[in-house]
Amino acid sequence: MMNDDIPLIQTQQLVKVYGSGENRVVALAGIDLIIQSGEFVAIMGPSGSGKSTLLNILACLDRPSEGKYVLAGEDVSGYNRAQLAEIRGQQLGFVFQSYNLLPRLTALENVLLPLLYRRDGRLSHTERQEKAMAALASVGLADRSHHYPNQLSGGQQQRVAIARAVAGNPDLVLADEPTGNLDSRSAARVADLFTEINRQGRTLVVVSHDPALVERAVRVLPMRDGSIAAGT
């Protein structure tokens, strides 16, 4: 359970370096960042600015080379892959640009996946089914629960991915260009869903170039050359 008395996200001099010697690339150059519980934060920047690298670390998909990442009061900077996977399964939801739905599973089965891998063991089969169906209903796709991804439009697939991200009731949802593959109408529907998710009390951190989505954020963090602009 996340503690509202401390920042949800806090980084101190976060550095990420790829390669070495002549091939050394500094993707993050010492990021100091605080995000409070309940915020809707958008990260913007040109290609190569480090925004996706930062998001991956915040999502516990990667580890920093240097510095500290404190999530809900817990320093996860040095966690191994298994520990990071447990944090992701218990506390986080993630939405990808390319949806990342499993093609041989129905919409309902895709949404069920994170609930099946939870280690707390508190949910019965019936409870998992109910949660997954409720998540699909919340994105307007209860009537598509038994459709496979190839039977859904791009916008519908992304809405299934959003349902999957929130099915486990995470406090933090992260998204990487979630409207990047969508037409304007579908993108607007997704932006509406993110606004509603934030209204429900969840913290959102989104990387996006989409003005229609970014304008929903409470705070925008511009990135360039591995750093966040001063004053944000």
Tab-separated table of C-alpha atoms in Angstrom:
chain	number	residue	atom	x	y	z
A	1	MET	CA	0.000	0.000	0.000
A	2	MET	CA	1.361	3.377	-0.999
A	3	ASN	CA	1.740	6.055	1.672
A	4	ASP	CA	0.128	9.431	0.844
A	5	ASP	CA	2.426	11.216	3.308
A	6	ILE	CA	5.491	10.821	1.088
A	7	PRO	CA	6.065	11.474	-2.626
A	8	LEU	CA	4.962	8.598	-4.797
A	9	ILE	CA	8.024	9.034	-7.017
A	10	GLN	CA	11.325	10.604	-6.070
A	11	THR	CA	14.577	10.391	-8.007
A	12	GLN	CA	17.956	11.763	-6.994
A	13	GLN	CA	20.680	12.319	-9.598
A	14	LEU	CA	19.334	9.491	-11.757
A	15	VAL	CA	21.854	8.508	-14.438
A	16	LYS	CA	21.569	5.925	-17.201
A	17	VAL	CA	24.549	5.102	-19.396
A	18	TYR	CA	24.649	2.680	-22.303
A	19	GLY	CA	27.880	1.246	-23.711
A	20	SER	CA	31.416	2.270	-22.813
A	21	GLY	CA	34.425	4.031	-24.236
A	22	GLU	CA	33.753	5.584	-27.629
A	23	ASN	CA	30.340	3.944	-27.660
A	24	ARG	CA	29.298	5.440	-24.327
A	25	VAL	CA	25.897	7.164	-24.467
A	26	VAL	CA	24.473	9.098	-21.522
A	27	ALA	CA	20.693	8.686	-21.798
A	28	LEU	CA	19.925	10.305	-18.424
A	29	ALA	CA	22.246	12.946	-17.024
A	30	GLY	CA	21.256	13.268	-13.365
A	31	ILE	CA	17.471	13.530	-13.021
A	32	ASP	CA	15.998	14.998	-9.828
A	33	LEU	CA	12.251	14.495	-9.856
A	34	ILE	CA	9.338	14.428	-7.421
A	35	ILE	CA	5.830	13.288	-8.391
A	36	GLN	CA	3.109	13.356	-5.788
A	37	SER	CA	0.354	10.783	-5.482
A	38	GLY	CA	-2.612	11.667	-7.706
A	39	GLU	CA	-0.697	13.791	-10.229
A	40	PHE	CA	-1.106	13.493	-14.002
A	41	VAL	CA	2.343	14.183	-15.452
A	42	ALA	CA	3.289	14.262	-19.136
A	43	ILE	CA	6.893	13.932	-20.318
A	44	MET	CA	7.743	15.528	-23.672
A	45	GLY	CA	10.899	15.878	-25.700
A	46	PRO	CA	12.545	15.185	-29.046
A	47	SER	CA	13.752	11.753	-30.067
A	48	GLY	CA	16.817	10.813	-28.031
A	49	SER	CA	16.021	13.176	-25.179
A	50	GLY	CA	15.832	10.316	-22.659
A	51	LYS	CA	12.094	10.385	-21.985
A	52	SER	CA	11.442	6.691	-22.718
A	53	THR	CA	14.546	5.707	-20.750
A	54	LEU	CA	13.240	7.659	-17.768
A	55	LEU	CA	9.793	6.110	-18.115
A	56	ASN	CA	11.264	2.591	-18.249
A	57	ILE	CA	13.134	3.182	-15.003
A	58	LEU	CA	10.055	4.672	-13.327
A	59	ALA	CA	8.113	1.607	-14.504
A	60	CYS	CA	10.735	-0.741	-12.999
A	61	LEU	CA	11.465	-2.120	-16.466
A	62	ASP	CA	15.099	-1.004	-16.192
A	63	ARG	CA	17.584	0.069	-13.528
A	64	PRO	CA	19.645	3.275	-13.322
A	65	SER	CA	23.412	3.225	-13.722
A	66	GLU	CA	23.753	5.704	-10.867
A	67	GLY	CA	21.501	7.621	-8.516
A	68	LYS	CA	18.424	6.703	-6.545
A	69	TYR	CA	14.831	5.883	-7.413
A	70	VAL	CA	12.438	5.838	-4.466
A	71	LEU	CA	8.938	4.517	-5.191
A	72	ALA	CA	6.377	5.096	-2.417
A	73	GLY	CA	9.188	5.398	0.117
A	74	GLU	CA	10.998	2.265	-1.074
A	75	ASP	CA	14.427	2.562	-2.700
A	76	VAL	CA	14.142	0.242	-5.697
A	77	SER	CA	17.323	1.457	-7.442
A	78	GLY	CA	19.328	-1.677	-6.756
A	79	TYR	CA	16.567	-4.250	-7.034
A	80	ASN	CA	17.232	-7.301	-9.174
A	81	ARG	CA	14.956	-8.391	-12.017
A	82	ALA	CA	12.801	-10.629	-9.851
A	83	GLN	CA	12.263	-7.883	-7.282
A	84	LEU	CA	11.423	-5.343	-9.990
A	85	ALA	CA	8.975	-7.805	-11.550
A	86	GLU	CA	7.226	-8.167	-8.209
A	87	ILE	CA	6.932	-4.380	-7.846
A	88	ARG	CA	5.477	-4.155	-11.361
A	89	GLY	CA	2.979	-6.915	-10.656
A	90	GLN	CA	1.790	-5.503	-7.347
A	91	GLN	CA	1.903	-1.733	-7.752
A	92	LEU	CA	2.142	-0.612	-11.392
A	93	GLY	CA	0.204	-0.624	-14.630
A	94	PHE	CA	1.808	0.019	-18.028
A	95	VAL	CA	0.382	0.964	-21.435
A	96	PHE	CA	2.549	0.533	-24.544
A	97	GLN	CA	2.301	2.306	-27.901
A	98	SER	CA	1.996	-1.023	-29.728
A	99	TYR	CA	-0.646	-2.427	-27.317
A	100	ASN	CA	1.375	-5.616	-26.549
A	101	LEU	CA	-1.703	-7.836	-26.463
A	102	LEU	CA	-1.180	-11.577	-26.847
A	103	PRO	CA	-2.798	-12.527	-30.176
A	104	ARG	CA	-3.990	-15.971	-29.094
A	105	LEU	CA	-5.834	-14.639	-26.047
A	106	THR	CA	-9.214	-12.907	-26.013
A	107	ALA	CA	-9.635	-9.383	-24.708
A	108	LEU	CA	-10.812	-10.789	-21.385
A	109	GLU	CA	-7.888	-13.221	-21.149
A	110	ASN	CA	-5.405	-10.417	-21.906
A	111	VAL	CA	-6.878	-8.282	-19.119
A	112	LEU	CA	-6.779	-11.253	-16.755
A	113	LEU	CA	-3.027	-11.794	-17.197
A	114	PRO	CA	-1.712	-9.355	-14.555
A	115	LEU	CA	-4.281	-10.660	-12.083
A	116	LEU	CA	-3.110	-14.244	-12.640
A	117	TYR	CA	0.496	-13.316	-11.877
A	118	ARG	CA	-0.191	-11.445	-8.673
A	119	ARG	CA	1.617	-13.153	-5.798
A	120	ASP	CA	-0.624	-12.096	-2.957
A	121	GLY	CA	-3.040	-14.941	-3.746
A	122	ARG	CA	-6.027	-13.042	-2.388
A	123	LEU	CA	-8.258	-13.262	-5.463
A	124	SER	CA	-10.373	-16.265	-6.350
A	125	HIS	CA	-11.003	-17.260	-9.975
A	126	THR	CA	-14.428	-15.616	-9.823
A	127	GLU	CA	-13.022	-12.403	-8.347
A	128	ARG	CA	-10.368	-12.209	-11.067
A	129	GLN	CA	-13.030	-12.670	-13.750
A	130	GLU	CA	-15.192	-9.972	-12.189
A	131	LYS	CA	-12.299	-7.518	-11.946
A	132	ALA	CA	-11.268	-8.137	-15.555
A	133	MET	CA	-14.822	-7.701	-16.822
A	134	ALA	CA	-15.233	-4.532	-14.756
A	135	ALA	CA	-12.016	-3.151	-16.271
A	136	LEU	CA	-13.264	-3.923	-19.794
A	137	ALA	CA	-16.599	-2.302	-18.992
A	138	SER	CA	-14.787	0.812	-17.744
A	139	VAL	CA	-13.245	1.286	-21.222
A	140	GLY	CA	-16.503	0.518	-23.004
A	141	LEU	CA	-15.574	-2.959	-24.257
A	142	ALA	CA	-17.596	-5.379	-22.144
A	143	ASP	CA	-19.296	-6.565	-25.352
A	144	ARG	CA	-15.908	-7.361	-26.931
A	145	SER	CA	-14.611	-9.528	-24.085
A	146	HIS	CA	-14.405	-12.689	-26.222
A	147	HIS	CA	-12.915	-11.035	-29.291
A	148	TYR	CA	-9.276	-11.642	-30.228
A	149	PRO	CA	-6.927	-8.706	-30.922
A	150	ASN	CA	-7.118	-9.204	-34.695
A	151	GLN	CA	-10.885	-8.773	-34.429
A	152	LEU	CA	-10.507	-5.338	-32.808
A	153	SER	CA	-9.563	-1.941	-34.192
A	154	GLY	CA	-6.373	-0.226	-33.062
A	155	GLY	CA	-8.330	2.026	-30.728
A	156	GLN	CA	-10.163	-0.944	-29.226
A	157	GLN	CA	-6.886	-2.826	-28.734
A	158	GLN	CA	-5.408	0.139	-26.882
A	159	ARG	CA	-8.511	0.350	-24.700
A	160	VAL	CA	-8.068	-3.355	-23.853
A	161	ALA	CA	-4.436	-2.554	-22.969
A	162	ILE	CA	-5.634	0.245	-20.675
A	163	ALA	CA	-8.117	-2.131	-19.049
A	164	ARG	CA	-5.264	-4.589	-18.476
A	165	ALA	CA	-3.154	-1.821	-16.901
A	166	VAL	CA	-5.847	-0.815	-14.395
A	167	ALA	CA	-7.442	-4.218	-13.670
A	168	GLY	CA	-5.237	-4.794	-10.642
A	169	ASN	CA	-6.096	-1.348	-9.248
A	170	PRO	CA	-2.539	0.038	-9.312
A	171	ASP	CA	-1.807	3.413	-7.775
A	172	LEU	CA	0.601	4.286	-10.604
A	173	VAL	CA	-0.094	3.915	-14.339
A	174	LEU	CA	2.647	4.673	-16.865
A	175	ALA	CA	2.220	4.972	-20.632
A	176	ASP	CA	4.663	5.321	-23.536
A	177	GLU	CA	3.127	7.149	-26.535
A	178	PRO	CA	-0.272	5.495	-25.924
A	179	THR	CA	-1.954	7.364	-28.785
A	180	GLY	CA	0.974	7.159	-31.201
A	181	ASN	CA	-0.606	4.479	-33.423
A	182	LEU	CA	-4.173	5.796	-33.303
A	183	ASP	CA	-6.364	8.015	-35.472
A	184	SER	CA	-7.522	11.287	-33.945
A	185	ARG	CA	-10.927	9.974	-32.863
A	186	SER	CA	-9.476	6.909	-31.125
A	187	ALA	CA	-6.733	9.049	-29.591
A	188	ALA	CA	-9.335	11.400	-28.118
A	189	ARG	CA	-11.180	8.427	-26.595
A	190	VAL	CA	-7.946	7.204	-25.010
A	191	ALA	CA	-7.184	10.708	-23.683
A	192	ASP	CA	-10.647	10.765	-22.091
A	193	LEU	CA	-9.939	7.413	-20.440
A	194	PHE	CA	-6.650	8.642	-18.980
A	195	THR	CA	-8.399	11.703	-17.585
A	196	GLU	CA	-10.983	9.477	-15.932
A	197	ILE	CA	-8.306	7.145	-14.542
A	198	ASN	CA	-6.615	10.149	-12.952
A	199	ARG	CA	-9.912	11.402	-11.530
A	200	GLN	CA	-10.263	8.046	-9.801
A	201	GLY	CA	-7.132	8.860	-7.808
A	202	ARG	CA	-4.458	7.035	-9.756
A	203	THR	CA	-1.168	8.714	-10.572
A	204	LEU	CA	-0.392	8.926	-14.297
A	205	VAL	CA	2.999	9.407	-15.955
A	206	VAL	CA	2.737	9.570	-19.741
A	207	VAL	CA	5.332	10.040	-22.474
A	208	SER	CA	3.591	11.622	-25.453
A	209	HIS	CA	3.875	13.995	-28.406
A	210	ASP	CA	0.086	14.208	-28.688
A	211	PRO	CA	-1.100	17.736	-27.732
A	212	ALA	CA	-4.645	16.468	-27.130
A	213	LEU	CA	-3.316	14.076	-24.480
A	214	VAL	CA	-0.606	16.319	-23.032
A	215	GLU	CA	-3.070	19.144	-22.407
A	216	ARG	CA	-4.934	16.843	-19.992
A	217	ALA	CA	-1.865	16.623	-17.753
A	218	VAL	CA	-1.559	18.762	-14.637
A	219	ARG	CA	2.189	19.107	-15.156
A	220	VAL	CA	4.389	18.803	-18.256
A	221	LEU	CA	8.070	17.893	-17.981
A	222	PRO	CA	10.097	18.910	-21.071
A	223	MET	CA	13.212	16.823	-21.602
A	224	ARG	CA	16.315	17.447	-23.689
A	225	ASP	CA	19.705	15.736	-23.721
A	226	GLY	CA	18.884	13.499	-20.768
A	227	SER	CA	17.760	16.328	-18.489
A	228	ILE	CA	14.495	17.930	-17.397
A	229	ALA	CA	14.204	21.634	-17.996
A	230	ALA	CA	14.765	23.747	-14.885
A	231	GLY	CA	11.659	25.018	-13.122
A	232	THR	CA	9.454	22.025	-13.888
